[in-house]
Amino acid sequence: SGSTFHLDDFLVLMRKLREREMDHVEKLRDEFDEEDEGFLTMVQLQRLLISIGYYPDPIAIKDAARNVQEAITSRRKGKRRDRAAFGSSSTAFSDVREKDKEQEFAFGPSELWRFIEAYRERDGFSQAQVREIREAFHRYDHDEEGEINVLEAGKVLRSLGYPIPLDSQRALAAEVDPSGTGRLDSQEFRKLCRKVRERDIRLMTQAFHEYDTSAEGKITEQQVLAALRSLGFDVDALGSGIAEAF
């Protein structure tokens, strides 16, 4: 429509959207916290992120969850020191526990929101992956201008193990370069990496479900080979590498 927004209107809109999103996340937390103990497993965190539109990496999930828990623990230690200075006692609280050999994290609504923000801030990558992407970007930023063009971005993607057809690369680059400059800064390039990885995960998931004809959530070794071929992998060239993976 032809509506216009002043800055104040825009900020009110953003606040309302954030509140709505936080309410949605809290409802998901209650849904996945089946025992109502305030703890969520890695699998539950993964399912929660999927339900809000992500294709999550387990390593990045654990990384973000640990960072949030470390911040919570540090803050609580500071409070305990303050209480001790005034002669008060405090009860120890475990933020991480092991149950049935699975790690669980204590996440209330505010902690869960911090976890999601930490995950988003890194575009779904672990801290180590963020460093690797940043270092690869700077290797191809020959002029040290803080930007690379789309063709250079393709070279960086390949160096990181993300080969992608040029047409797909350009389409995804346009999504992170709304001004259409044809150049990406470090943050835009990281978003491009996320989109390329999500594209790969989406294609792999589709291939898996295509060969999971019984809808049991598992496929045979022969179906794995067929799925890999459908994704363009030269299975014969991989040789014993396939057998070692099983």
mmCIF file of C-alpha atoms in Angstrom, residues 25-215:
data_model
loop_
_atom_site.group_PDB
_atom_site.id
_atom_site.type_symbol
_atom_site.label_atom_id
_atom_site.label_comp_id
_atom_site.label_asym_id
_atom_site.label_seq_id
_atom_site.Cartn_x
_atom_site.Cartn_y
_atom_site.Cartn_z
ATOM 1 C CA VAL A 25 9.484 -18.820 21.227
ATOM 2 C CA GLU A 26 8.199 -19.146 24.796
ATOM 3 C CA LYS A 27 5.280 -21.297 23.614
ATOM 4 C CA LEU A 28 7.705 -23.512 21.683
ATOM 5 C CA ARG A 29 9.896 -23.819 24.785
ATOM 6 C CA ASP A 30 6.905 -24.994 26.841
ATOM 7 C CA GLU A 31 5.977 -27.432 24.086
ATOM 8 C CA PHE A 32 9.457 -28.996 23.882
ATOM 9 C CA ASP A 33 10.081 -28.985 27.659
ATOM 10 C CA GLU A 34 7.897 -32.068 27.993
ATOM 11 C CA GLU A 35 8.757 -32.732 31.664
ATOM 12 C CA ASP A 36 8.315 -29.065 32.634
ATOM 13 C CA GLU A 37 11.706 -28.986 34.380
ATOM 14 C CA GLY A 38 13.170 -25.968 32.582
ATOM 15 C CA PHE A 39 15.760 -28.057 30.697
ATOM 16 C CA LEU A 40 16.062 -28.553 26.929
ATOM 17 C CA THR A 41 18.166 -31.185 25.153
ATOM 18 C CA MET A 42 20.308 -30.565 22.068
ATOM 19 C CA VAL A 43 17.700 -32.352 19.946
ATOM 20 C CA GLN A 44 14.912 -30.174 21.367
ATOM 21 C CA LEU A 45 16.927 -26.995 20.703
ATOM 22 C CA GLN A 46 17.487 -28.220 17.154
ATOM 23 C CA ARG A 47 13.767 -28.886 16.640
ATOM 24 C CA LEU A 48 12.928 -25.465 18.102
ATOM 25 C CA LEU A 49 15.278 -23.698 15.669
ATOM 26 C CA ILE A 50 13.821 -25.678 12.755
ATOM 27 C CA SER A 51 10.313 -24.539 13.806
ATOM 28 C CA ILE A 52 11.357 -20.880 13.512
ATOM 29 C CA GLY A 53 12.894 -21.325 10.065
ATOM 30 C CA TYR A 54 16.515 -22.403 10.554
ATOM 31 C CA TYR A 55 18.494 -25.393 9.251
ATOM 32 C CA PRO A 56 20.616 -25.726 12.397
ATOM 33 C CA ASP A 57 24.134 -27.087 12.788
ATOM 34 C CA PRO A 58 24.500 -29.181 16.006
ATOM 35 C CA ILE A 59 28.014 -27.795 16.612
ATOM 36 C CA ALA A 60 26.761 -24.198 16.377
ATOM 37 C CA ILE A 61 23.809 -25.019 18.656
ATOM 38 C CA LYS A 62 26.097 -26.420 21.366
ATOM 39 C CA ASP A 63 28.492 -23.482 20.944
ATOM 40 C CA ALA A 64 25.759 -20.854 21.368
ATOM 41 C CA ALA A 65 24.138 -22.769 24.262
ATOM 42 C CA ARG A 66 27.431 -23.058 26.129
ATOM 43 C CA ASN A 67 28.202 -19.371 25.614
ATOM 44 C CA VAL A 68 24.835 -18.377 27.077
ATOM 45 C CA GLN A 69 25.272 -20.751 30.019
ATOM 46 C CA GLU A 70 28.799 -19.444 30.677
ATOM 47 C CA ALA A 71 27.430 -15.892 30.765
ATOM 48 C CA ILE A 72 24.653 -16.968 33.162
ATOM 49 C CA THR A 73 27.117 -18.816 35.413
ATOM 50 C CA SER A 74 29.503 -15.853 35.453
ATOM 51 C CA ARG A 75 26.678 -13.484 36.388
ATOM 52 C CA ARG A 76 25.491 -15.796 39.156
ATOM 53 C CA LYS A 77 29.012 -16.140 40.552
ATOM 54 C CA GLY A 78 29.202 -12.354 40.715
ATOM 55 C CA LYS A 79 25.909 -12.249 42.611
ATOM 56 C CA ARG A 80 27.082 -14.968 44.997
ATOM 57 C CA ARG A 81 30.254 -12.991 45.721
ATOM 58 C CA ASP A 82 28.104 -9.955 46.445
ATOM 59 C CA ARG A 83 25.899 -11.991 48.796
ATOM 60 C CA ALA A 84 28.949 -13.460 50.543
ATOM 61 C CA ALA A 85 30.339 -9.980 51.085
ATOM 62 C CA PHE A 86 27.107 -9.120 52.914
ATOM 63 C CA GLY A 87 26.992 -12.401 54.844
ATOM 64 C CA SER A 88 24.237 -14.035 52.744
ATOM 65 C CA SER A 89 24.265 -17.611 51.497
ATOM 66 C CA SER A 90 23.161 -18.922 48.128
ATOM 67 C CA THR A 91 22.124 -22.278 46.754
ATOM 68 C CA ALA A 92 24.165 -23.770 43.939
ATOM 69 C CA PHE A 93 22.268 -24.193 40.666
ATOM 70 C CA SER A 94 23.328 -26.444 37.798
ATOM 71 C CA ASP A 95 22.784 -24.885 34.359
ATOM 72 C CA VAL A 96 23.851 -28.015 32.453
ATOM 73 C CA ARG A 97 23.109 -31.631 33.316
ATOM 74 C CA GLU A 98 23.459 -35.091 31.835
ATOM 75 C CA LYS A 99 20.314 -37.206 31.545
ATOM 76 C CA ASP A 100 20.231 -40.569 29.768
ATOM 77 C CA LYS A 101 23.707 -39.738 28.367
ATOM 78 C CA GLU A 102 22.314 -36.606 26.730
ATOM 79 C CA GLN A 103 23.350 -33.083 27.644
ATOM 80 C CA GLU A 104 20.555 -30.740 28.721
ATOM 81 C CA PHE A 105 20.631 -26.970 29.199
ATOM 82 C CA ALA A 106 18.607 -24.954 31.719
ATOM 83 C CA PHE A 107 16.792 -22.339 29.642
ATOM 84 C CA GLY A 108 14.090 -20.066 30.986
ATOM 85 C CA PRO A 109 12.350 -17.692 28.538
ATOM 86 C CA SER A 110 15.025 -14.964 28.785
ATOM 87 C CA GLU A 111 17.937 -17.451 28.509
ATOM 88 C CA LEU A 112 16.327 -19.111 25.497
ATOM 89 C CA TRP A 113 15.936 -15.747 23.805
ATOM 90 C CA ARG A 114 19.632 -14.980 24.472
ATOM 91 C CA PHE A 115 20.504 -18.344 22.934
ATOM 92 C CA ILE A 116 18.513 -17.550 19.774
ATOM 93 C CA GLU A 117 20.107 -14.100 19.520
ATOM 94 C CA ALA A 118 23.601 -15.620 19.918
ATOM 95 C CA TYR A 119 22.791 -18.197 17.223
ATOM 96 C CA ARG A 120 21.460 -15.517 14.876
ATOM 97 C CA GLU A 121 24.361 -13.156 15.500
ATOM 98 C CA ARG A 122 26.730 -15.769 14.072
ATOM 99 C CA ASP A 123 24.331 -16.709 11.266
ATOM 100 C CA GLY A 124 24.070 -20.228 12.649
ATOM 101 C CA PHE A 125 27.825 -20.886 12.663
ATOM 102 C CA SER A 126 30.043 -21.829 15.587
ATOM 103 C CA GLN A 127 32.675 -19.349 16.777
ATOM 104 C CA ALA A 128 35.389 -21.425 15.074
ATOM 105 C CA GLN A 129 33.441 -21.413 11.794
ATOM 106 C CA VAL A 130 32.918 -17.636 12.036
ATOM 107 C CA ARG A 131 36.697 -17.179 12.402
ATOM 108 C CA GLU A 132 37.356 -19.494 9.441
ATOM 109 C CA ILE A 133 34.892 -17.574 7.235
ATOM 110 C CA ARG A 134 36.341 -14.210 8.280
ATOM 111 C CA GLU A 135 39.929 -15.335 7.609
ATOM 112 C CA ALA A 136 38.984 -16.756 4.182
ATOM 113 C CA PHE A 137 37.194 -13.494 3.316
ATOM 114 C CA HIS A 138 40.261 -11.398 4.182
ATOM 115 C CA ARG A 139 42.524 -13.639 2.076
ATOM 116 C CA TYR A 140 40.534 -12.626 -1.009
ATOM 117 C CA ASP A 141 40.083 -8.982 0.013
ATOM 118 C CA HIS A 142 43.304 -8.106 -1.829
ATOM 119 C CA ASP A 143 42.699 -4.348 -1.772
ATOM 120 C CA GLU A 144 41.860 -4.442 1.955
ATOM 121 C CA GLU A 145 38.703 -2.437 1.264
ATOM 122 C CA GLY A 146 36.523 -4.689 3.425
ATOM 123 C CA GLU A 147 34.574 -5.881 0.349
ATOM 124 C CA ILE A 148 34.833 -8.523 -2.356
ATOM 125 C CA ASN A 149 32.896 -8.905 -5.604
ATOM 126 C CA VAL A 150 30.552 -11.768 -6.406
ATOM 127 C CA LEU A 151 33.137 -13.669 -8.474
ATOM 128 C CA GLU A 152 35.653 -13.457 -5.632
ATOM 129 C CA ALA A 153 32.911 -14.612 -3.272
ATOM 130 C CA GLY A 154 32.590 -17.790 -5.358
ATOM 131 C CA LYS A 155 36.311 -18.488 -4.914
ATOM 132 C CA VAL A 156 36.045 -17.999 -1.159
ATOM 133 C CA LEU A 157 33.006 -20.308 -1.019
ATOM 134 C CA ARG A 158 34.913 -23.026 -2.877
ATOM 135 C CA SER A 159 37.914 -22.612 -0.545
ATOM 136 C CA LEU A 160 35.536 -23.195 2.375
ATOM 137 C CA GLY A 161 34.103 -26.344 0.797
ATOM 138 C CA TYR A 162 30.903 -24.814 -0.624
ATOM 139 C CA PRO A 163 31.028 -25.393 -4.402
ATOM 140 C CA ILE A 164 27.941 -23.889 -6.002
ATOM 141 C CA PRO A 165 26.830 -23.182 -9.606
ATOM 142 C CA LEU A 166 27.387 -19.565 -10.660
ATOM 143 C CA ASP A 167 23.696 -18.880 -11.313
ATOM 144 C CA SER A 168 22.720 -20.134 -7.848
ATOM 145 C CA GLN A 169 25.573 -18.158 -6.314
ATOM 146 C CA ARG A 170 24.431 -14.941 -7.999
ATOM 147 C CA ALA A 171 20.818 -15.486 -6.951
ATOM 148 C CA LEU A 172 21.787 -16.016 -3.304
ATOM 149 C CA ALA A 173 24.262 -13.109 -3.381
ATOM 150 C CA ALA A 174 21.459 -10.816 -4.571
ATOM 151 C CA GLU A 175 19.477 -11.770 -1.451
ATOM 152 C CA VAL A 176 22.250 -10.493 0.845
ATOM 153 C CA ASP A 177 23.112 -7.496 -1.374
ATOM 154 C CA PRO A 178 19.740 -5.699 -1.591
ATOM 155 C CA SER A 179 21.330 -2.501 -2.957
ATOM 156 C CA GLY A 180 22.660 -4.463 -5.942
ATOM 157 C CA THR A 181 26.271 -3.200 -5.722
ATOM 158 C CA GLY A 182 27.694 -6.589 -6.691
ATOM 159 C CA ARG A 183 30.059 -6.338 -3.711
ATOM 160 C CA LEU A 184 29.796 -7.969 -0.304
ATOM 161 C CA ASP A 185 31.297 -6.963 3.022
ATOM 162 C CA SER A 186 32.355 -9.544 5.620
ATOM 163 C CA GLN A 187 28.944 -9.757 7.298
ATOM 164 C CA GLU A 188 27.077 -10.020 3.988
ATOM 165 C CA PHE A 189 29.462 -12.754 2.869
ATOM 166 C CA ARG A 190 28.826 -14.698 6.079
ATOM 167 C CA LYS A 191 25.086 -14.473 5.383
ATOM 168 C CA LEU A 192 25.796 -15.785 1.881
ATOM 169 C CA CYS A 193 27.662 -18.749 3.425
ATOM 170 C CA ARG A 194 24.625 -19.422 5.604
ATOM 171 C CA LYS A 195 22.277 -19.369 2.626
ATOM 172 C CA VAL A 196 24.556 -21.693 0.632
ATOM 173 C CA ARG A 197 24.764 -24.119 3.555
ATOM 174 C CA GLU A 198 20.986 -23.998 4.082
ATOM 175 C CA ARG A 199 20.515 -24.684 0.369
ATOM 176 C CA ASP A 200 22.798 -27.733 0.635
ATOM 177 C CA ILE A 201 21.002 -29.030 3.739
ATOM 178 C CA ARG A 202 17.621 -28.513 2.071
ATOM 179 C CA LEU A 203 18.715 -30.458 -1.027
ATOM 180 C CA MET A 204 20.205 -33.259 1.108
ATOM 181 C CA THR A 205 17.052 -33.480 3.212
ATOM 182 C CA GLN A 206 14.900 -33.660 0.086
ATOM 183 C CA ALA A 207 17.128 -36.400 -1.356
ATOM 184 C CA PHE A 208 16.915 -38.396 1.889
ATOM 185 C CA HIS A 209 13.116 -38.207 2.015
ATOM 186 C CA GLU A 210 12.886 -39.112 -1.677
ATOM 187 C CA TYR A 211 14.657 -42.420 -0.990
ATOM 188 C CA ASP A 212 13.018 -42.990 2.413
ATOM 189 C CA THR A 213 10.108 -44.631 0.600
ATOM 190 C CA SER A 214 8.779 -46.325 3.746
ATOM 191 C CA ALA A 215 8.782 -42.992 5.641
#
